[in-house]
Tab-separated table of C-alpha atoms in Angstrom:
chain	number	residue	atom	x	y	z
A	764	UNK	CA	0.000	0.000	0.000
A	765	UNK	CA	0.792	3.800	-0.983
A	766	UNK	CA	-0.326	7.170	0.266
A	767	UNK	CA	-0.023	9.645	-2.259
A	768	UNK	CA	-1.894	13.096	-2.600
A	769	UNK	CA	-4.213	12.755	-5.055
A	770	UNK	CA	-4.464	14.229	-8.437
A	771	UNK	CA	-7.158	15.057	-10.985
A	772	UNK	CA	-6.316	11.600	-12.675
A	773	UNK	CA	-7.725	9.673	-9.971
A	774	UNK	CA	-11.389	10.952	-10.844
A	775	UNK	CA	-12.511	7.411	-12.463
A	776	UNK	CA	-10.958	4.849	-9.390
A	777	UNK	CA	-12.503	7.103	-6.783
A	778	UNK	CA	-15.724	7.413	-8.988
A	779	UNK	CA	-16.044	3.748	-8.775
A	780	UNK	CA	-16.662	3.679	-4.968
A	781	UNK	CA	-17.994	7.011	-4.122
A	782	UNK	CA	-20.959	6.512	-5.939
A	783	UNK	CA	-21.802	3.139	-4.591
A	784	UNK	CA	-24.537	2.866	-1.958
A	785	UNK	CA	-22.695	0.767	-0.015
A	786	UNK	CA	-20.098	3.004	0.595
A	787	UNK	CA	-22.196	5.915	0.723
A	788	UNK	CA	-23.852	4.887	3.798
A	789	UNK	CA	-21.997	5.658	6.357
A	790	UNK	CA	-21.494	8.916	4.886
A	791	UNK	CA	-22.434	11.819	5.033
A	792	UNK	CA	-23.296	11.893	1.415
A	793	UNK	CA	-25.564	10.303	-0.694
A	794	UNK	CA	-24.061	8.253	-3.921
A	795	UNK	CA	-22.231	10.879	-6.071
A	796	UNK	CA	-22.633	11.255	-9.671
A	797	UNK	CA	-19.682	12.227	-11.535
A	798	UNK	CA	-19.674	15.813	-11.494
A	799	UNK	CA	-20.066	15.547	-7.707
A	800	UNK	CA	-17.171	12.820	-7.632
A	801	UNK	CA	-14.976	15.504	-9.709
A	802	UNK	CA	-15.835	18.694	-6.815
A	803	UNK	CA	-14.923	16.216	-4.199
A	804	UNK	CA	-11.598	15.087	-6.162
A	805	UNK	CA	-10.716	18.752	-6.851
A	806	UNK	CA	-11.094	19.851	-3.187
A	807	UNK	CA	-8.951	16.428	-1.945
A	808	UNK	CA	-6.144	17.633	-4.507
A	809	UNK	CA	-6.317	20.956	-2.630
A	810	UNK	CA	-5.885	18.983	0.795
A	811	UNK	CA	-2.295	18.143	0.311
A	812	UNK	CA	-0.362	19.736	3.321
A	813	UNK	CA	-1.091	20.312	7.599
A	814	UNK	CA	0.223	23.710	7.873
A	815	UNK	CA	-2.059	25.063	10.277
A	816	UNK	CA	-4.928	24.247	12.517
A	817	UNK	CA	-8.202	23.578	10.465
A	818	UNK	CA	-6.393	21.943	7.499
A	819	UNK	CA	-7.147	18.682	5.973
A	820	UNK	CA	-4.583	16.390	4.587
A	821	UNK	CA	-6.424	13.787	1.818
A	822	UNK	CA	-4.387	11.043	0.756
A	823	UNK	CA	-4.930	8.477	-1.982
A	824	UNK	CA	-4.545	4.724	-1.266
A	825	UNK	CA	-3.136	3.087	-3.466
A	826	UNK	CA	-2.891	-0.914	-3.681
A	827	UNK	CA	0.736	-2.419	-3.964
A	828	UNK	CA	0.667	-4.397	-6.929
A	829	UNK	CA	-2.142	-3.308	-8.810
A	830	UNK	CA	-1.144	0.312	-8.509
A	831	UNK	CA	-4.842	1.662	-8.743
A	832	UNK	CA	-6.542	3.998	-6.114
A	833	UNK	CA	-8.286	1.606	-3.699
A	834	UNK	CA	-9.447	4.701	-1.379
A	835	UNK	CA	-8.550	7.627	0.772
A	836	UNK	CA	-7.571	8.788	4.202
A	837	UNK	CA	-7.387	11.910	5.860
A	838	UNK	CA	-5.962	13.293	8.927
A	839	UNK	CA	-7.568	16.706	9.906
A	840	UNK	CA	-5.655	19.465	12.416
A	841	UNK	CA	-8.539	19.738	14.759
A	842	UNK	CA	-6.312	22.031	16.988
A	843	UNK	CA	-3.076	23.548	17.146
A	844	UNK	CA	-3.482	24.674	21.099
A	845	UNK	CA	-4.773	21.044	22.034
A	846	UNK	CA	-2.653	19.251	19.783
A	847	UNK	CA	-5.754	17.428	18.367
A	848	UNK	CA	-6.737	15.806	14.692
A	849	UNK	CA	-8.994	13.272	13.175
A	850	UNK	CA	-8.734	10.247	11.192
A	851	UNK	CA	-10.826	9.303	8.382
A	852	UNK	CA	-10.646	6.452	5.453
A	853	UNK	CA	-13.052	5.270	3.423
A	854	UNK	CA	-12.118	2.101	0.880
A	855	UNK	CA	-13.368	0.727	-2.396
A	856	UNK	CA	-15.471	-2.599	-1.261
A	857	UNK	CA	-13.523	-4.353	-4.090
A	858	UNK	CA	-10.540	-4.375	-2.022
A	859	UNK	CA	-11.922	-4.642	1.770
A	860	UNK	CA	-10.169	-7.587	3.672
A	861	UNK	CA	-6.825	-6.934	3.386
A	862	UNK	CA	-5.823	-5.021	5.536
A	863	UNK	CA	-5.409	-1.913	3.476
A	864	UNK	CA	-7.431	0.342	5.386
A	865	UNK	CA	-5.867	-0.659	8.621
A	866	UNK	CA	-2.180	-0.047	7.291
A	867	UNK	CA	-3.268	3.443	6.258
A	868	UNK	CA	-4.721	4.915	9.309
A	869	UNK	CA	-1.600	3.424	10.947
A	870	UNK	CA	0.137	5.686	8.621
A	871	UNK	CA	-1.753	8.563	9.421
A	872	UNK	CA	-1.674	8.172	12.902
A	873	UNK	CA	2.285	7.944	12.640
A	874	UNK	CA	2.138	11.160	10.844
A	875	UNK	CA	0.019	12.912	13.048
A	876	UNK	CA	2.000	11.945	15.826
A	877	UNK	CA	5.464	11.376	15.150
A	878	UNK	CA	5.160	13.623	12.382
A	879	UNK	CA	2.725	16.583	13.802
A	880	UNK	CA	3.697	15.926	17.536
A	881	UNK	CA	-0.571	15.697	18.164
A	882	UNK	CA	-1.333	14.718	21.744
A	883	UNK	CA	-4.838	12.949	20.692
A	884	UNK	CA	-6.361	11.637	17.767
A	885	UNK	CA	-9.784	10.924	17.250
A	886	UNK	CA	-11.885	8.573	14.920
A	887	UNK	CA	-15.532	8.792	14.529
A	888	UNK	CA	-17.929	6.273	12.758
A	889	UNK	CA	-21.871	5.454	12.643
A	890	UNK	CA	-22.327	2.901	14.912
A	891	UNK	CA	-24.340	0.763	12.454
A	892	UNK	CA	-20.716	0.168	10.761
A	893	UNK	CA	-18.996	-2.490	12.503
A	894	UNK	CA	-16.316	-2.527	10.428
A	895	UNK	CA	-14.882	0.356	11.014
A	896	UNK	CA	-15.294	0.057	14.473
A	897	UNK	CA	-13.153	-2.759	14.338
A	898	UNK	CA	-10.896	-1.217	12.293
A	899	UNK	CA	-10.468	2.039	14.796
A	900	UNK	CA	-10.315	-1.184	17.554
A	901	UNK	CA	-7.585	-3.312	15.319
A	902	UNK	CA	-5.435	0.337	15.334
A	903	UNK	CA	-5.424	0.461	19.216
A	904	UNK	CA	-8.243	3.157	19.966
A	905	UNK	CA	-10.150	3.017	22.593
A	906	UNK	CA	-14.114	3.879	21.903
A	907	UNK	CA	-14.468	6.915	24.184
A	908	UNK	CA	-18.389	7.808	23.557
A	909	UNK	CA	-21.440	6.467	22.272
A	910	UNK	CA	-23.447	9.360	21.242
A	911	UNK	CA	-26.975	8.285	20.677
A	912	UNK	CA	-29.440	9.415	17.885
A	913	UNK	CA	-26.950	12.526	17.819
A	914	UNK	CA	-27.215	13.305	13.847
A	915	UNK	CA	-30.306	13.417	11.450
A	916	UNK	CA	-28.575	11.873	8.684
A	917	UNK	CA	-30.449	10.810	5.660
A	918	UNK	CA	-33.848	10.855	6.930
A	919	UNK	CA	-32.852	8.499	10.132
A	920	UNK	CA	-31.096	9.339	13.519
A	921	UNK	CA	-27.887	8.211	13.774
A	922	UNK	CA	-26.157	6.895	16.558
A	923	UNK	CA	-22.121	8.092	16.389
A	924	UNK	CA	-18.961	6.186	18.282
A	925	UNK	CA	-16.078	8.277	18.656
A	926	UNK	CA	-12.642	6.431	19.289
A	927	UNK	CA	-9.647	8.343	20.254
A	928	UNK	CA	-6.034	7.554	21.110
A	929	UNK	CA	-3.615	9.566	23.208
A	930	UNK	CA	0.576	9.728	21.829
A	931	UNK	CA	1.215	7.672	24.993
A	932	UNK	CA	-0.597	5.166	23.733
A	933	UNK	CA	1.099	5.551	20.220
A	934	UNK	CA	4.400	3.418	20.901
């Protein structure tokens, strides 16, 4: 596996999940069509650098042999005072199960705290989706809250976990 920023020539591999209901789901968006696939792409181009608090950094992964973007993952700078970001992935269903997802958010946490110096990172997730509640489990986070029916998403209340890990518990 890769991380890469991304560039306007990733439009059609990142087309191919993010307009899949499936993937969709646990999103805050609805499937995208392909001119709402390209805003998205152009804005995670733009989201290539942490230089100060409130930035996003969007990275493509990419899978080892095939070379093709499987997905992304993002680390934002939630703040510079607290020494705080966020983690967030989401992966083409094609190539769930091996452990691609994982070995990127263990990238990104390495960068946010080796790199960045953060004190605490957070993950959030719907509750419906186990699987990336394991995932946020399989990186060593510890779920820190169960917010119930906090977000009218989609027509539906959604329940929300948030995970978080402190730079002690990095190493």
């Amino acid at each position: 596996m890769t991380l890469r920023p991304f560039t306007m020539g990733d439009l059609d591999p990142v087309w191919e999940y993010q307009r899949l209901p499936e993937v969709a789901e646990h999103m805050l968006w609805e499937p995208r069509d392909l001119v709402q696939v390209k805003m998205a792409l152009e804005r995670m181009v733009r989201e290539d650098r942490l230089a100060r608090e409130g930035d996003c950094l969007s990275l493509a992964v990419v899978g080892r042999e095939s070379g093709v973007v499987v997905g992304q993952v993002e680390l934002v700078w939630l703040s510079e005072r607290h020494r705080q970001g966020e983690v967030g992935y989401v992966l083409n269903p094609r190539y769930q199960g091996a452990g691609l997802a994982t070995e990127a958010v263990i990238e990104v946490l390495r960068l946010g705290f080796e790199g960045l110096r953060l004190h605490r990172i957070i993950g959030r997730c719907s509750a419906a989706n186990t699987a990336s509640a394991a995932l946020l489990e399989r990186v060593g986070m510890r779920r820190e809250a169960h917010f119930r029916q906090n977000a009218l998403l989609k027509n539906a209340w959604r329940d929300e976990y948030v995970y978080a890990m402190l730079r002690a518990d990095w190493g």
